[in-house]
CSV table of C-alpha atoms in Angstrom, one decimal:
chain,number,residue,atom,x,y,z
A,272,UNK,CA,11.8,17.4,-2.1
A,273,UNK,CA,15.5,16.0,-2.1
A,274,UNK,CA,14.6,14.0,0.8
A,275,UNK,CA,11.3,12.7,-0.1
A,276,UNK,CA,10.0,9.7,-2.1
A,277,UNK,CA,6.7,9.3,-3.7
A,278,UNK,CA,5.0,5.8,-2.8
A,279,UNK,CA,2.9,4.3,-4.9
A,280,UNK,CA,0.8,1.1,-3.5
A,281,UNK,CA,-0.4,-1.7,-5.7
A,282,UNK,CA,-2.2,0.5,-8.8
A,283,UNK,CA,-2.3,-3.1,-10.6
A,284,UNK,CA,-4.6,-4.4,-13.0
A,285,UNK,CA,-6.1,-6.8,-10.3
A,286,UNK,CA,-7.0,-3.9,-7.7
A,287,UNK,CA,-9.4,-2.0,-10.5
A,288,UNK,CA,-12.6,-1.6,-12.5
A,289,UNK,CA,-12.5,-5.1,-13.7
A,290,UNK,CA,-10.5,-6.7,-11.8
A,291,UNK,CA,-10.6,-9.7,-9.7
A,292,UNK,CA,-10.8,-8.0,-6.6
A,293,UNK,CA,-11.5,-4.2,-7.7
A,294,UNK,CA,-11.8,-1.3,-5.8
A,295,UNK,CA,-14.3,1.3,-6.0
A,296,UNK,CA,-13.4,4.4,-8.1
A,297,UNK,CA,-9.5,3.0,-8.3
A,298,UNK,CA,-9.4,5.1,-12.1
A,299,UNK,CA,-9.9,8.4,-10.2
A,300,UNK,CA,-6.9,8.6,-8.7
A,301,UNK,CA,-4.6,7.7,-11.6
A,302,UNK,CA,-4.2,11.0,-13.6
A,303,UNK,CA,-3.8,12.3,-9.9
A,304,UNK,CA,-1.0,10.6,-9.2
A,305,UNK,CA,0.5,11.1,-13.2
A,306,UNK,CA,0.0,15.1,-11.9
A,307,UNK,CA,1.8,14.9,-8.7
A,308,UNK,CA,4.9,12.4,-9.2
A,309,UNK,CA,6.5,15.5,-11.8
A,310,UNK,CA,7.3,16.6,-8.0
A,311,UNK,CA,9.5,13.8,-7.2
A,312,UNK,CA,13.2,13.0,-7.9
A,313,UNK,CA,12.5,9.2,-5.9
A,314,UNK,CA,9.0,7.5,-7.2
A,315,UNK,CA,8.4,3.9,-6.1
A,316,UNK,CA,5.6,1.7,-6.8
A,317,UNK,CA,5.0,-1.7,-4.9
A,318,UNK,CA,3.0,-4.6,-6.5
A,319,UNK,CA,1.2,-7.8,-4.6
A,320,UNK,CA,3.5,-10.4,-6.2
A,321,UNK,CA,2.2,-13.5,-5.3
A,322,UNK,CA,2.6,-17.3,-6.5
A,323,UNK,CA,-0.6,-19.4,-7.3
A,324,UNK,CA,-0.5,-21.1,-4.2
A,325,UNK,CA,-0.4,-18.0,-1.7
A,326,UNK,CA,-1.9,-18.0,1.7
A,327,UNK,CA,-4.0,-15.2,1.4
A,328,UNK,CA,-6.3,-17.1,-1.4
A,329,UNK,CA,-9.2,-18.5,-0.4
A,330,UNK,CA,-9.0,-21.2,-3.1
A,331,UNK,CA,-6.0,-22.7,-1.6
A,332,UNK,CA,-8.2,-23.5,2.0
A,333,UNK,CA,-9.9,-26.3,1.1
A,334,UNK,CA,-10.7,-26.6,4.9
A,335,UNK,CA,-12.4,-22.5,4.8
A,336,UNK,CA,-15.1,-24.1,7.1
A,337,UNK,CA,-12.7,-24.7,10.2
A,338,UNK,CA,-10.6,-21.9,10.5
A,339,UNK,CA,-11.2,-19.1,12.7
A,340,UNK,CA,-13.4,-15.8,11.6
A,341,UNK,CA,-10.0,-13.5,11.5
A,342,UNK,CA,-8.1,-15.8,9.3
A,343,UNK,CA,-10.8,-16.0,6.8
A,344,UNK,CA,-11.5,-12.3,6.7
A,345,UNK,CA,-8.3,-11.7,5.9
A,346,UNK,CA,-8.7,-14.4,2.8
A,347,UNK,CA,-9.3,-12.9,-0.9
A,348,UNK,CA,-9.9,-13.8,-4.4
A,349,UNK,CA,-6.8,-15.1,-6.4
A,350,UNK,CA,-5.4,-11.9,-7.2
A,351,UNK,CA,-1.6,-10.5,-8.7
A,352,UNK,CA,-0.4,-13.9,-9.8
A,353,UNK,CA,3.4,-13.1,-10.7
A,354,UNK,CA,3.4,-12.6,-14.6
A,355,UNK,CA,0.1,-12.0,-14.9
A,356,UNK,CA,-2.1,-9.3,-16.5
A,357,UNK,CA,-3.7,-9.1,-13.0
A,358,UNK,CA,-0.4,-7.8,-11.4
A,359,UNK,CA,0.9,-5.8,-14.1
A,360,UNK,CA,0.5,-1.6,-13.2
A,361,UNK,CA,-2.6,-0.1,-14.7
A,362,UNK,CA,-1.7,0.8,-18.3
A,363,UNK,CA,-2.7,4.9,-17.7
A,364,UNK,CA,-0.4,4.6,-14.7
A,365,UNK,CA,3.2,6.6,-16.1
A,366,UNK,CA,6.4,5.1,-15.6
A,367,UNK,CA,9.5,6.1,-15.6
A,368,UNK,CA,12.8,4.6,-16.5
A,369,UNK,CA,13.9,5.5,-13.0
A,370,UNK,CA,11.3,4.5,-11.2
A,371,UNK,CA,12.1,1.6,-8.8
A,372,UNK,CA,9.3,-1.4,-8.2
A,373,UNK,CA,8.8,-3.6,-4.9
A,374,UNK,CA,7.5,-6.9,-4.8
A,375,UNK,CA,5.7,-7.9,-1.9
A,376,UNK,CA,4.2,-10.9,-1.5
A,377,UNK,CA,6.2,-13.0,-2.8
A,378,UNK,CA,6.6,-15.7,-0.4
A,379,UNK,CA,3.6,-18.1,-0.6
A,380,UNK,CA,3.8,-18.8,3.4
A,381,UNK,CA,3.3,-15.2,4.3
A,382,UNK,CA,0.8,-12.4,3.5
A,383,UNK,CA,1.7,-9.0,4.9
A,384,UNK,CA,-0.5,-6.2,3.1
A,385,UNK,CA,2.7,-3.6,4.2
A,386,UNK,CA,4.7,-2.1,1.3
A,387,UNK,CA,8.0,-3.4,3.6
A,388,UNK,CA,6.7,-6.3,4.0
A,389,UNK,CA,6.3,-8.2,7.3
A,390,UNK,CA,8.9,-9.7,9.4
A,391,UNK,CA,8.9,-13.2,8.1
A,392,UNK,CA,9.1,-12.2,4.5
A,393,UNK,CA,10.7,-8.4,4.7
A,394,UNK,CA,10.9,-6.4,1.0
A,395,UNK,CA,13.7,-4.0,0.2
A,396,UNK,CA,11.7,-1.1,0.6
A,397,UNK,CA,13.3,0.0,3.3
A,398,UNK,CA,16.7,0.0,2.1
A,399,UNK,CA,16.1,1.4,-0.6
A,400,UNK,CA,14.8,4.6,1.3
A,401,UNK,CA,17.9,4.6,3.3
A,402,UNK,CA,20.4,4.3,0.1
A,403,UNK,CA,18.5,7.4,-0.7
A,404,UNK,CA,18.7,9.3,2.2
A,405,UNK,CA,15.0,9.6,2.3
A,406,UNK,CA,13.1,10.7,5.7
A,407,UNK,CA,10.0,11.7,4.2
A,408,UNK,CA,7.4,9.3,2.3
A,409,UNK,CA,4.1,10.6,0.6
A,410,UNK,CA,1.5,7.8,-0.4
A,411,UNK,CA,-1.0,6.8,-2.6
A,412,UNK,CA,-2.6,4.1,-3.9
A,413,UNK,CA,-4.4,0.9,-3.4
A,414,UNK,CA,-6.3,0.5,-0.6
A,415,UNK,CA,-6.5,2.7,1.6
A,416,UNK,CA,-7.9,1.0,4.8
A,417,UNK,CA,-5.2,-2.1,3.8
A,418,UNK,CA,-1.7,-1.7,2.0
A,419,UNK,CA,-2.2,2.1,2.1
A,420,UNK,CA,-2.7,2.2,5.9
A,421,UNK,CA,-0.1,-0.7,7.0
A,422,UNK,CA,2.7,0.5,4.7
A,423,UNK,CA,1.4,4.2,6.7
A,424,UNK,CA,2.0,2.5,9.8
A,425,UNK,CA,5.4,0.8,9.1
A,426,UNK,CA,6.8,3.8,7.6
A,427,UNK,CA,5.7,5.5,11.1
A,428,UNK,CA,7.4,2.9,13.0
A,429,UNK,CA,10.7,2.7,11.1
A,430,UNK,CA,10.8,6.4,11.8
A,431,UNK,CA,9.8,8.0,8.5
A,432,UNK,CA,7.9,11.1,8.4
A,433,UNK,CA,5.0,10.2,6.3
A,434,UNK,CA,2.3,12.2,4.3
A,435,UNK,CA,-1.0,10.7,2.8
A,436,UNK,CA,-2.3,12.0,-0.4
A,437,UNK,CA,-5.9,11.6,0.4
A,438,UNK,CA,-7.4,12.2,-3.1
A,439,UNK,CA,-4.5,9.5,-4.1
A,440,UNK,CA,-5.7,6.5,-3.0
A,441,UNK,CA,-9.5,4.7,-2.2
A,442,UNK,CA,-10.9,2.4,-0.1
A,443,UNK,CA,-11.8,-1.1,-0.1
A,444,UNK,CA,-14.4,-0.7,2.2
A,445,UNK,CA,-15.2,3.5,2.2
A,446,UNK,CA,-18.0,3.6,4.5
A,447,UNK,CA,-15.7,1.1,7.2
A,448,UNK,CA,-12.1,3.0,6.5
A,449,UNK,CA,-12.5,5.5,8.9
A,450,UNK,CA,-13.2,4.1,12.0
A,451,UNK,CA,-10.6,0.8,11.3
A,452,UNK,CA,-7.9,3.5,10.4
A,453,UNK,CA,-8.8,5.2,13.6
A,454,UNK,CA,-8.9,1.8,15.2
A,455,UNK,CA,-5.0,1.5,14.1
A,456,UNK,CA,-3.9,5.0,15.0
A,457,UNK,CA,-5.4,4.9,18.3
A,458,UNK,CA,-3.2,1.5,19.0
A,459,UNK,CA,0.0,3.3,18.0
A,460,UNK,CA,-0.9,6.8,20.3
A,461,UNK,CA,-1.1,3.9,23.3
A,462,UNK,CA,2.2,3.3,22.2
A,463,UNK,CA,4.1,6.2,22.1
A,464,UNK,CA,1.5,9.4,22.1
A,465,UNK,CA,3.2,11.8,20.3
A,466,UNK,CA,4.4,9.4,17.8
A,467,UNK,CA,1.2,10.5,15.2
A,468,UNK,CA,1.3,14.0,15.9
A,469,UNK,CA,5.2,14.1,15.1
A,470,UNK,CA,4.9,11.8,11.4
A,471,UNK,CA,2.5,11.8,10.1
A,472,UNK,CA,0.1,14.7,7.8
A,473,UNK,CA,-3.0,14.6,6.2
A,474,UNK,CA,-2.0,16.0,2.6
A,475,UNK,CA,-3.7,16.8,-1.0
A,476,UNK,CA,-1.9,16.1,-4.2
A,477,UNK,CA,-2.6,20.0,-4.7
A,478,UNK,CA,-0.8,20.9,-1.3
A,479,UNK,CA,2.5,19.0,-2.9
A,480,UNK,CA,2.4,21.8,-5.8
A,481,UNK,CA,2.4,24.5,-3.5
């Protein structure tokens, strides 16, 4: 696992039971992860970052009425305000002394859901994965059919091999995950149609163990 890093997506206070924009069953996965990061030399966890007057909160769109139906489904609940209780990591979540944290979000003119980021407002997750010679990710976290999947999808891109721990992470939206995740894979196969088949695995945090 020399070459590997363990990514852990936005397990923050705001993203669970209670909550201000909780996903279902978000506990279940905590002592999961705590079991499988004793694999990993390289453990990162990324946290939603944002300022109170981020794009992605509805509250700040006084004018929700007029903008178009994608913009405002991609609107939430204020949620991970920097220094908050809401974007601190879950307290049964273990941390490390060596484990490295990425802020995303913290621009308030840019949302990207992405663990790297997006291109207007880029984190340092990917250079920190190259200072460590890293070329295979495994990830977990919160949500799957949003940060999970488009920090998935970067990783892909940027040319990481890249592992989902399925019983790691939950959905948003459970019963929708599927076919949107689908949705997104089948873009990237009109792409480049090996690219999947190459990167990317299907994984259990049990299979790591083995």
């Amino acid at each position: 696992m020399e070459n590997s890093a363990l990514i852990i997506v936005d397990v923050q206070n705001d993203f669970c039971e209670g909550g201000s924009l909780p996903v279902q069953k978000s506990s279940e996965i905590i002592p999961k992860i705590n079991k499988v990061r004793k694999y990993f030399k390289h453990v990162i966890f990324t946290k939603d970052w944002h300022p109170e007057n981020h794009v992605s909160f509805k509250i700040n769109h006084p004018n929700l009425h007029e903008l178009k139906k994608e913009v405002v489904e991609n609107l939430w609940p204020v949620h991970c305000v920097q220094n908050t209780y809401g974007a601190e990591l879950h307290k049964d979540i273990q941390i490390e002394e060596s484990d490295i944290i990425v802020l995303k979000g913290t621009n308030s003119k840019y949302d990207s859901y992405s663990g790297f980021g997006c291109k207007e407002d880029q984190t340092n997750l990917n250079e920190i994965l190259q200072s460590l010679n890293v070329d295979t990710i495994y990830v977990g976290g919160l949500a799957l059919d949003y940060c999970v999947l488009f920090t998935v999808i970067d990783a892909i891109k940027l040319g990481y091999k890249v592992k989902i721990l399925k019983d790691c992470t939950q959905a948003i939206e459970p019963e929708n995950a599927k076919s949107k995740i689908n949705q997104y894979f089948a873009e990237i196969r009109r792409q480049d149609n090996t690219i999947l088949e190459n990167s990317l695995q299907i994984f259990t945090s049990y299979e790591v163990e083995e």
